[in-house]
Short mmCIF file of C-alpha atoms and ligand atoms in Angstrom, two decimals:
data_model
loop_
_atom_site.label_atom_id
_atom_site.label_comp_id
_atom_site.label_asym_id
_atom_site.label_seq_id
_atom_site.Cartn_x
_atom_site.Cartn_y
_atom_site.Cartn_z
CA MET A 1 -10.50 27.79 11.70
CA ASN A 2 -12.83 25.54 9.63
CA ILE A 3 -11.13 22.69 7.79
CA ILE A 4 -12.83 20.35 5.33
CA VAL A 5 -11.02 17.01 5.25
CA THR A 6 -12.11 14.79 2.37
CA GLY A 7 -11.56 11.03 2.59
CA GLY A 8 -11.44 11.28 6.39
CA ALA A 9 -13.03 7.85 6.83
CA GLY A 10 -10.08 6.17 5.12
CA PHE A 11 -6.65 5.18 6.44
CA ILE A 12 -4.60 8.40 6.42
CA GLY A 13 -7.58 10.78 6.46
CA SER A 14 -8.94 9.32 9.72
CA ASN A 15 -5.50 9.50 11.35
CA PHE A 16 -5.34 13.13 10.19
CA VAL A 17 -8.79 13.91 11.69
CA PHE A 18 -7.66 12.46 15.04
CA HIS A 19 -4.37 14.37 14.87
CA MET A 20 -6.02 17.72 14.06
CA LEU A 21 -8.73 17.47 16.74
CA LYS A 22 -6.01 16.74 19.29
CA ALA A 23 -3.39 19.22 18.08
CA HIS A 24 -5.86 22.07 17.45
CA PRO A 25 -8.75 21.70 19.91
CA ASP A 26 -10.19 25.08 18.80
CA TYR A 27 -10.51 24.07 15.11
CA ARG A 28 -13.67 22.74 13.49
CA ILE A 29 -13.01 19.66 11.35
CA ILE A 30 -15.60 18.66 8.74
CA CYS A 31 -15.09 15.26 7.14
CA LEU A 32 -16.56 14.72 3.68
CA ASP A 33 -16.42 11.09 2.59
CA LYS A 34 -18.36 8.92 0.12
CA LEU A 35 -17.80 5.80 2.24
CA THR A 36 -16.59 3.61 -0.59
CA TYR A 37 -15.39 0.09 0.23
CA ALA A 38 -12.30 1.79 1.75
CA GLY A 39 -14.18 4.23 3.97
CA ASN A 40 -15.29 3.04 7.36
CA LEU A 41 -17.53 5.11 9.59
CA SER A 42 -16.73 2.94 12.61
CA THR A 43 -13.18 4.32 12.44
CA LEU A 44 -14.52 7.79 13.25
CA GLU A 45 -16.71 6.57 16.14
CA PRO A 46 -14.40 8.05 18.83
CA VAL A 47 -14.88 11.60 17.47
CA MET A 48 -18.50 11.47 16.28
CA ASP A 49 -19.73 13.22 19.44
CA ASN A 50 -16.98 15.82 19.45
CA PRO A 51 -18.74 19.22 19.01
CA ASN A 52 -15.83 20.36 16.81
CA PHE A 53 -16.36 17.49 14.36
CA ARG A 54 -18.94 16.94 11.63
CA PHE A 55 -19.25 14.00 9.24
CA VAL A 56 -20.95 14.40 5.85
CA LYS A 57 -21.45 11.49 3.47
CA ALA A 58 -20.93 12.80 -0.07
CA ASP A 59 -19.01 12.19 -3.27
CA ILE A 60 -16.31 14.76 -4.13
CA CYS A 61 -17.46 14.46 -7.76
CA ASP A 62 -20.97 15.62 -6.80
CA LYS A 63 -20.85 19.37 -7.54
CA GLU A 64 -24.14 20.15 -5.82
CA ALA A 65 -23.30 18.33 -2.62
CA VAL A 66 -19.82 19.87 -2.49
CA ASP A 67 -21.18 23.37 -3.17
CA LYS A 68 -23.83 22.98 -0.45
CA LEU A 69 -21.23 21.92 2.11
CA PHE A 70 -18.86 24.78 1.23
CA ALA A 71 -21.78 27.25 1.44
CA GLU A 72 -22.70 25.93 4.90
CA GLU A 73 -19.21 25.67 6.34
CA LYS A 74 -17.24 28.44 4.59
CA PRO A 75 -13.99 26.49 5.06
CA ASP A 76 -10.68 28.28 5.57
CA ILE A 77 -8.72 25.21 4.46
CA VAL A 78 -9.49 22.11 2.37
CA VAL A 79 -7.31 19.00 2.65
CA ASN A 80 -8.08 16.45 -0.05
CA PHE A 81 -7.32 12.85 0.91
CA ALA A 82 -10.32 11.40 -0.96
CA ALA A 83 -9.11 9.05 -3.65
CA GLU A 84 -9.21 5.59 -5.07
CA SER A 85 -5.86 4.51 -3.64
CA HIS A 86 -5.08 0.88 -4.52
CA VAL A 87 -2.78 0.23 -7.49
CA ASP A 88 -4.07 -3.32 -8.12
CA ARG A 89 -7.67 -2.10 -8.33
CA SER A 90 -6.60 0.61 -10.80
CA ILE A 91 -5.17 -2.09 -13.05
CA GLU A 92 -8.54 -3.92 -12.95
CA ASN A 93 -10.70 -0.82 -13.44
CA PRO A 94 -9.03 2.53 -14.24
CA GLN A 95 -12.23 4.54 -14.84
CA ILE A 96 -13.24 5.22 -11.24
CA PHE A 97 -9.67 6.37 -10.52
CA LEU A 98 -9.96 9.06 -13.21
CA GLU A 99 -13.36 10.13 -11.93
CA THR A 100 -12.56 10.44 -8.24
CA ASN A 101 -8.90 11.37 -8.39
CA ILE A 102 -9.03 13.90 -11.24
CA ILE A 103 -12.64 15.09 -11.68
CA GLY A 104 -13.22 15.05 -7.91
CA THR A 105 -10.14 17.23 -7.41
CA SER A 106 -11.42 19.76 -9.96
CA VAL A 107 -14.85 19.90 -8.27
CA LEU A 108 -13.22 20.61 -4.89
CA MET A 109 -10.96 23.27 -6.37
CA ASP A 110 -13.87 24.99 -8.17
CA ALA A 111 -15.73 25.19 -4.86
CA SER A 112 -12.54 26.40 -3.15
CA ARG A 113 -12.29 29.23 -5.67
CA LYS A 114 -15.96 30.14 -5.37
CA TYR A 115 -15.87 30.30 -1.57
CA GLY A 116 -12.41 31.89 -1.31
CA VAL A 117 -10.64 29.18 0.72
CA LYS A 118 -7.28 30.34 2.04
CA ARG A 119 -5.55 27.04 1.32
CA TYR A 120 -6.36 24.02 -0.87
CA HIS A 121 -4.02 21.16 0.01
CA GLN A 122 -3.71 18.15 -2.29
CA VAL A 123 -2.49 14.90 -0.71
CA SER A 124 -0.46 13.32 -3.48
CA THR A 125 2.01 10.44 -3.62
CA ASP A 126 5.63 9.63 -4.46
CA GLU A 127 4.24 7.28 -7.13
CA VAL A 128 3.87 10.25 -9.49
CA TYR A 129 7.67 10.12 -9.96
CA GLY A 130 7.59 6.54 -11.32
CA ASP A 131 10.30 4.27 -9.97
CA LEU A 132 14.07 4.10 -9.39
CA PRO A 133 16.43 1.23 -10.24
CA LEU A 134 17.54 -1.12 -7.46
CA ASP A 135 21.20 -0.79 -8.41
CA ARG A 136 21.35 3.02 -7.94
CA PRO A 137 20.89 3.54 -4.18
CA ASP A 138 22.30 7.06 -4.65
CA LEU A 139 19.15 8.21 -6.52
CA PHE A 140 16.13 9.75 -4.73
CA PHE A 141 12.93 11.53 -5.74
CA THR A 142 13.21 15.30 -5.26
CA GLU A 143 10.49 17.84 -6.03
CA GLN A 144 12.32 18.44 -9.34
CA THR A 145 12.15 14.80 -10.46
CA PRO A 146 10.00 14.66 -13.61
CA ILE A 147 6.57 13.09 -13.35
CA HIS A 148 6.73 9.66 -15.00
CA THR A 149 3.92 7.32 -13.96
CA SER A 150 3.45 3.56 -14.23
CA SER A 151 -0.11 2.63 -13.21
CA PRO A 152 -3.57 4.07 -13.85
CA TYR A 153 -3.58 4.99 -10.14
CA SER A 154 -0.34 6.98 -10.25
CA SER A 155 -1.33 8.54 -13.58
CA SER A 156 -4.61 9.75 -12.09
CA LYS A 157 -2.75 11.23 -9.09
CA ALA A 158 -0.25 12.91 -11.43
CA GLY A 159 -3.13 14.30 -13.53
CA ALA A 160 -4.65 15.76 -10.37
CA ASP A 161 -1.29 17.31 -9.35
CA LEU A 162 -0.96 19.01 -12.74
CA LEU A 163 -4.49 20.35 -12.43
CA VAL A 164 -3.77 21.69 -8.94
CA LEU A 165 -0.69 23.56 -10.19
CA ALA A 166 -2.71 24.84 -13.16
CA TYR A 167 -5.38 26.25 -10.79
CA TYR A 168 -2.58 28.03 -8.92
CA ARG A 169 -1.09 29.58 -12.04
CA THR A 170 -4.30 30.31 -13.92
CA TYR A 171 -6.70 31.33 -11.14
CA GLY A 172 -4.29 32.08 -8.30
CA LEU A 173 -5.91 29.42 -6.08
CA PRO A 174 -3.65 29.17 -3.00
CA VAL A 175 -2.58 25.54 -3.27
CA THR A 176 0.04 23.25 -1.78
CA ILE A 177 0.84 19.63 -2.65
CA SER A 178 2.50 16.93 -0.54
CA ARG A 179 3.97 13.79 -2.14
CA CYS A 180 4.48 11.15 0.51
CA SER A 181 6.00 7.68 0.49
CA ASN A 182 4.21 4.50 1.68
CA ASN A 183 2.38 4.95 5.00
CA TYR A 184 1.71 2.26 7.59
CA GLY A 185 -0.10 2.23 10.93
CA PRO A 186 -3.59 1.84 12.45
CA TYR A 187 -6.74 1.70 10.26
CA HIS A 188 -4.78 0.65 7.13
CA PHE A 189 -7.21 -1.20 4.85
CA PRO A 190 -6.31 -4.92 4.67
CA GLU A 191 -5.86 -4.98 0.88
CA LYS A 192 -2.49 -3.20 1.32
CA LEU A 193 0.77 -5.09 1.92
CA ILE A 194 1.34 -4.68 5.68
CA PRO A 195 -2.20 -5.22 7.05
CA LEU A 196 -2.88 -7.96 4.47
CA MET A 197 0.19 -9.89 5.59
CA ILE A 198 -0.47 -9.39 9.33
CA ILE A 199 -4.07 -10.62 9.09
CA ARG A 200 -3.33 -13.56 6.78
CA ALA A 201 -0.38 -14.64 8.93
CA LEU A 202 -2.62 -14.54 12.01
CA HIS A 203 -4.93 -16.99 10.20
CA ASP A 204 -1.99 -19.17 9.04
CA GLU A 205 -2.93 -18.38 5.42
CA SER A 206 -0.45 -18.13 2.53
CA LEU A 207 1.24 -14.75 2.10
CA PRO A 208 1.17 -13.66 -1.58
CA VAL A 209 4.47 -11.92 -2.41
CA TYR A 210 4.51 -10.40 -5.90
CA GLY A 211 7.38 -11.30 -8.27
CA ASP A 212 10.76 -11.79 -6.56
CA GLY A 213 9.73 -9.80 -3.46
CA LEU A 214 12.69 -7.46 -3.92
CA ASN A 215 10.69 -4.34 -4.78
CA VAL A 216 11.54 -1.55 -2.37
CA ARG A 217 9.15 0.87 -0.66
CA ASP A 218 10.05 3.80 1.63
CA TRP A 219 7.85 3.39 4.74
CA LEU A 220 6.62 6.21 6.98
CA TYR A 221 4.48 5.92 10.11
CA VAL A 222 1.10 7.51 9.33
CA GLU A 223 1.23 10.01 12.20
CA ASP A 224 4.45 11.48 10.82
CA HIS A 225 2.67 12.08 7.50
CA CYS A 226 -0.25 13.77 9.32
CA LYS A 227 2.18 16.07 11.17
CA ALA A 228 3.86 16.98 7.88
CA ILE A 229 0.52 17.99 6.33
CA ASP A 230 -0.37 20.00 9.46
CA LEU A 231 2.92 21.91 9.03
CA ILE A 232 2.42 22.45 5.29
CA ILE A 233 -1.12 23.85 5.59
CA HIS A 234 0.04 26.31 8.27
CA ASN A 235 3.57 27.23 7.17
CA GLY A 236 4.05 25.87 3.64
CA LYS A 237 4.50 28.27 0.74
CA VAL A 238 1.60 28.61 -1.69
CA GLY A 239 2.23 27.02 -5.09
CA GLU A 240 4.87 24.64 -3.69
CA VAL A 241 5.26 20.85 -3.69
CA TYR A 242 6.72 19.12 -0.60
CA ASN A 243 8.09 15.57 -0.64
CA VAL A 244 7.48 13.64 2.60
CA GLY A 245 9.46 10.55 3.57
CA GLY A 246 11.75 9.23 6.27
CA HIS A 247 14.59 7.43 4.43
CA ASN A 248 13.29 4.04 5.44
CA GLU A 249 13.63 1.76 2.43
CA MET A 250 12.69 -1.89 2.82
CA ALA A 251 12.32 -4.77 0.36
CA ASN A 252 8.80 -6.30 0.50
CA ILE A 253 10.14 -9.74 1.38
CA ASP A 254 12.01 -8.34 4.40
CA ILE A 255 8.81 -6.72 5.68
CA VAL A 256 6.91 -9.99 5.29
CA LYS A 257 9.64 -11.92 7.14
CA LEU A 258 9.69 -9.33 9.91
CA ILE A 259 5.92 -9.63 10.38
CA LEU A 260 6.18 -13.44 10.50
CA LYS A 261 8.97 -13.23 13.08
CA GLU A 262 7.05 -10.76 15.23
CA LEU A 263 3.98 -13.04 15.15
CA GLY A 264 6.01 -16.22 15.73
CA LYS A 265 4.84 -17.74 12.41
CA SER A 266 6.72 -19.86 9.89
CA GLU A 267 8.28 -18.47 6.69
CA ASP A 268 6.68 -21.47 4.94
CA LEU A 269 3.57 -19.28 4.66
CA ILE A 270 5.36 -17.13 2.04
CA THR A 271 4.07 -17.83 -1.49
CA TYR A 272 5.58 -16.09 -4.49
CA VAL A 273 2.81 -15.16 -6.95
CA THR A 274 2.61 -13.55 -10.40
CA ASP A 275 4.03 -10.04 -10.36
CA ARG A 276 1.88 -6.89 -10.46
CA ALA A 277 1.70 -5.56 -14.05
CA GLY A 278 4.02 -2.56 -14.47
CA HIS A 279 5.28 -3.07 -10.89
CA ASP A 280 7.42 -0.12 -9.73
CA ARG A 281 10.82 -1.37 -8.54
CA ARG A 282 11.90 1.17 -5.93
CA TYR A 283 10.56 4.34 -4.32
CA ALA A 284 12.83 6.62 -2.27
CA ILE A 285 11.98 10.15 -1.16
CA ASP A 286 14.47 12.95 -0.56
CA PRO A 287 12.77 14.98 2.22
CA THR A 288 15.43 17.74 2.38
CA LYS A 289 13.03 20.53 1.39
CA ILE A 290 10.38 19.92 4.05
CA HIS A 291 13.12 19.48 6.64
CA ASN A 292 14.99 22.67 5.71
CA ASP A 293 11.96 24.89 5.04
CA LEU A 294 9.47 23.66 7.66
CA GLY A 295 11.63 21.79 10.19
CA TRP A 296 9.79 18.50 9.68
CA LEU A 297 11.48 15.25 10.71
CA PRO A 298 9.91 11.80 11.16
CA GLU A 299 9.52 10.84 14.82
CA THR A 300 8.67 7.12 14.70
CA LYS A 301 11.43 4.66 13.80
CA PHE A 302 10.30 1.75 11.63
CA ALA A 303 11.42 -0.82 14.22
CA ASP A 304 9.02 0.74 16.76
CA GLY A 305 6.25 1.67 14.32
CA ILE A 306 5.89 -1.83 12.87
CA VAL A 307 5.67 -3.42 16.32
CA LYS A 308 3.07 -0.81 17.35
CA THR A 309 1.14 -1.50 14.14
CA ILE A 310 1.17 -5.29 14.58
CA ARG A 311 0.05 -4.83 18.19
CA TRP A 312 -2.80 -2.54 16.98
CA TYR A 313 -4.09 -5.22 14.59
CA LEU A 314 -3.89 -7.83 17.36
CA ASP A 315 -5.87 -5.57 19.69
CA ASN A 316 -8.42 -4.34 17.13
CA GLU A 317 -9.85 -7.43 15.48
CA ALA A 318 -13.29 -5.83 15.96
CA TRP A 319 -12.24 -3.19 13.41
CA TRP A 320 -10.90 -5.49 10.69
CA GLN A 321 -12.98 -8.65 11.11
CA PRO A 322 -16.17 -7.14 9.58
CA ILE A 323 -14.08 -5.86 6.65
CA ILE A 324 -12.47 -9.18 5.78
CA SER A 325 -15.61 -11.23 6.32
CA GLY A 326 -17.71 -9.20 3.88
CA GLU A 327 -17.22 -8.13 0.29
CA TYR A 328 -13.46 -8.17 0.76
CA GLN A 329 -13.50 -12.00 0.64
CA ASN A 330 -14.76 -11.81 -2.97
CA TYR A 331 -12.06 -9.24 -3.73
CA TYR A 332 -9.31 -11.57 -2.49
CA GLU A 333 -10.60 -14.46 -4.61
CA LYS A 334 -10.87 -12.24 -7.69
CA MET A 335 -7.41 -10.68 -7.37
CA TYR A 336 -5.37 -13.63 -6.15
CA GLY A 337 -7.45 -16.64 -7.31
CA ASP A 338 -5.37 -17.45 -10.42
CA LYS A 339 -2.04 -15.80 -9.42
P1 NAD B 1 -7.93 4.93 1.55
O1 NAD B 1 -8.27 4.15 0.31
O2 NAD B 1 -7.67 4.21 2.82
O3 NAD B 1 -9.08 6.00 1.84
C1 NAD B 1 -9.68 6.76 0.83
C2 NAD B 1 -10.92 7.44 1.43
O4 NAD B 1 -11.49 8.27 0.41
C3 NAD B 1 -12.01 6.47 1.87
O5 NAD B 1 -12.55 6.86 3.12
C4 NAD B 1 -13.06 6.59 0.77
O6 NAD B 1 -14.39 6.33 1.22
C5 NAD B 1 -12.88 8.04 0.36
N1 NAD B 1 -13.34 8.28 -1.02
C6 NAD B 1 -13.02 7.56 -2.13
N2 NAD B 1 -13.64 8.09 -3.20
C7 NAD B 1 -14.34 9.16 -2.77
C8 NAD B 1 -15.16 10.11 -3.40
N3 NAD B 1 -15.41 10.05 -4.72
N4 NAD B 1 -15.73 11.08 -2.67
C9 NAD B 1 -15.50 11.15 -1.32
N5 NAD B 1 -14.73 10.28 -0.67
C10 NAD B 1 -14.16 9.29 -1.38
O7 NAD B 1 -6.69 5.84 1.13
P2 NAD B 1 -5.40 6.27 1.98
O8 NAD B 1 -4.39 5.20 1.90
O9 NAD B 1 -5.85 6.79 3.28
O10 NAD B 1 -4.88 7.48 1.08
C11 NAD B 1 -5.39 8.79 1.27
C12 NAD B 1 -4.72 9.73 0.28
O11 NAD B 1 -3.31 9.73 0.48
C13 NAD B 1 -4.94 9.35 -1.17
O12 NAD B 1 -5.13 10.54 -1.91
C14 NAD B 1 -3.65 8.65 -1.58
O13 NAD B 1 -3.40 8.84 -2.96
C15 NAD B 1 -2.64 9.41 -0.75
N6 NAD B 1 -1.42 8.66 -0.35
C16 NAD B 1 -1.52 7.44 0.24
C17 NAD B 1 -0.35 6.80 0.69
C18 NAD B 1 -0.41 5.44 1.36
O14 NAD B 1 0.64 4.86 1.62
N7 NAD B 1 -1.58 4.92 1.72
C19 NAD B 1 0.89 7.40 0.50
C20 NAD B 1 0.95 8.66 -0.13
C21 NAD B 1 -0.22 9.28 -0.53
O1 DAU B 2 4.03 5.12 -2.33
C1 DAU B 2 2.79 5.60 -1.94
C2 DAU B 2 1.71 4.64 -2.34
O2 DAU B 2 1.83 3.50 -1.50
C3 DAU B 2 0.31 5.24 -2.25
O3 DAU B 2 0.20 6.28 -3.18
C4 DAU B 2 -0.76 4.19 -2.52
O4 DAU B 2 -2.05 4.73 -2.33
C5 DAU B 2 -0.55 3.03 -1.57
O5 DAU B 2 -1.49 2.01 -1.84
C6 DAU B 2 0.87 2.49 -1.69
O6 DAU B 2 1.07 1.86 -2.98
P1 DAU B 2 1.89 0.48 -3.14
O7 DAU B 2 1.51 -0.14 -4.40
O8 DAU B 2 3.33 0.70 -2.87
O9 DAU B 2 1.28 -0.33 -1.86
P2 DAU B 2 0.79 -1.83 -1.67
O10 DAU B 2 0.56 -2.03 -0.21
O11 DAU B 2 -0.31 -2.19 -2.61
O12 DAU B 2 2.07 -2.67 -2.10
C7 DAU B 2 3.32 -2.47 -1.46
C8 DAU B 2 4.32 -3.40 -2.13
O13 DAU B 2 3.99 -4.75 -1.80
C9 DAU B 2 4.32 -3.33 -3.64
O14 DAU B 2 5.63 -3.49 -4.13
C10 DAU B 2 3.46 -4.51 -4.07
C11 DAU B 2 3.73 -5.53 -2.98
N1 DAU B 2 2.61 -6.44 -2.67
C12 DAU B 2 1.39 -5.90 -2.39
C13 DAU B 2 0.31 -6.70 -2.08
C14 DAU B 2 -1.05 -6.10 -1.80
C15 DAU B 2 2.82 -7.82 -2.60
O15 DAU B 2 3.92 -8.31 -2.82
N2 DAU B 2 1.74 -8.62 -2.30
C16 DAU B 2 0.50 -8.13 -2.04
O16 DAU B 2 -0.44 -8.91 -1.81
#
């Protein structure tokens, strides 16, 4: 089996590459990644010499490069993780989100049609459903929840989802879509809440909490997401959407306090800053379908996963130090300077 994994040098994609090489030692995994600011080749170092792995630096919007790779590899399956993924960046500059997340998806699907891939899997997000109110804990996102987006990022992901379903209906491309909640774990880029707070707390720097800190996210350990995608590409039904989440809702402020406690740091580091524009209040996935149809259940409890994650950042400064000492410093100043 040949599988093209796009965005495999990023957070979830790299965890997926590691998972697949381990779970399916007879598969060939080809990673296609542009290596944007969020892609890090050093992450893939442990598998670079694996004969079943190939890395190709290319942009999913580049038709020629994508066509050439599909012609060479004749993939059975394509799993598309490649995306601009950070909501705050999408508020600053929407354009690149539309290019990569929508146009890039169409380029990959055109190549998938041309080369007859057996499955095109789109890695989507629960953010396409918009948000839920804090005072209605009985409400959850199901696969039937209407798409209702808030940010340029989530709109671009929703646009891509609609296009994927259109390719299924119009051309019969065998597609599946997964919509997962917030992931956490190793190799998470330090612009996102959990790694940002761990690394800043380690340096005794202020921890910028948006708004009142009461926004709720539904956290899932990254490996559980990877296992869900593995199940969907093998056993999922073509044309279907699967929600992925582990019923683990947490308010941002509680996560920040937990990290501080785990690191033995003072809550005085917490600094409330101007809220994110259009900030979604609460996400909460109903994972009944993937559980009933494919037998998926999350395996890592948040209490264990967060400790494992904090430990990983403590042990892997060599991974994140070059990231935060480079261009990312300018990013932090630009985004948080006047908040
Ligand atoms: P990430 O930002 O860590 O990684 C994205 C990767 O895509 C990087 O390696 C980057 O170099 C690559 N990339 C970006 N533009 C590209 C292009 N034009 N061509 C080729 N490669 C390109 O993202 P992530 O957090 O790992 O998210 C991966 C996917 O999962 C995204 O599609 C995201 O929407 C989705 N998702 C993320 C989460 C989450 O909590 N992080 C939850 C649900 C869904
Ligand atoms: O739900 C899935 C989505 O989760 C994915 O589709 C996105 O790619 C991923 O980035 C993530 O989006 P969020 O916006 O939820 O993640 P982020 O880590 O940026 O923020 C999590 C929460 O923490 C959110 O309510 C905003 C808040 N926050 C974030 C940062 C970076 C802060 O309070 N302070 C911060 O500095």
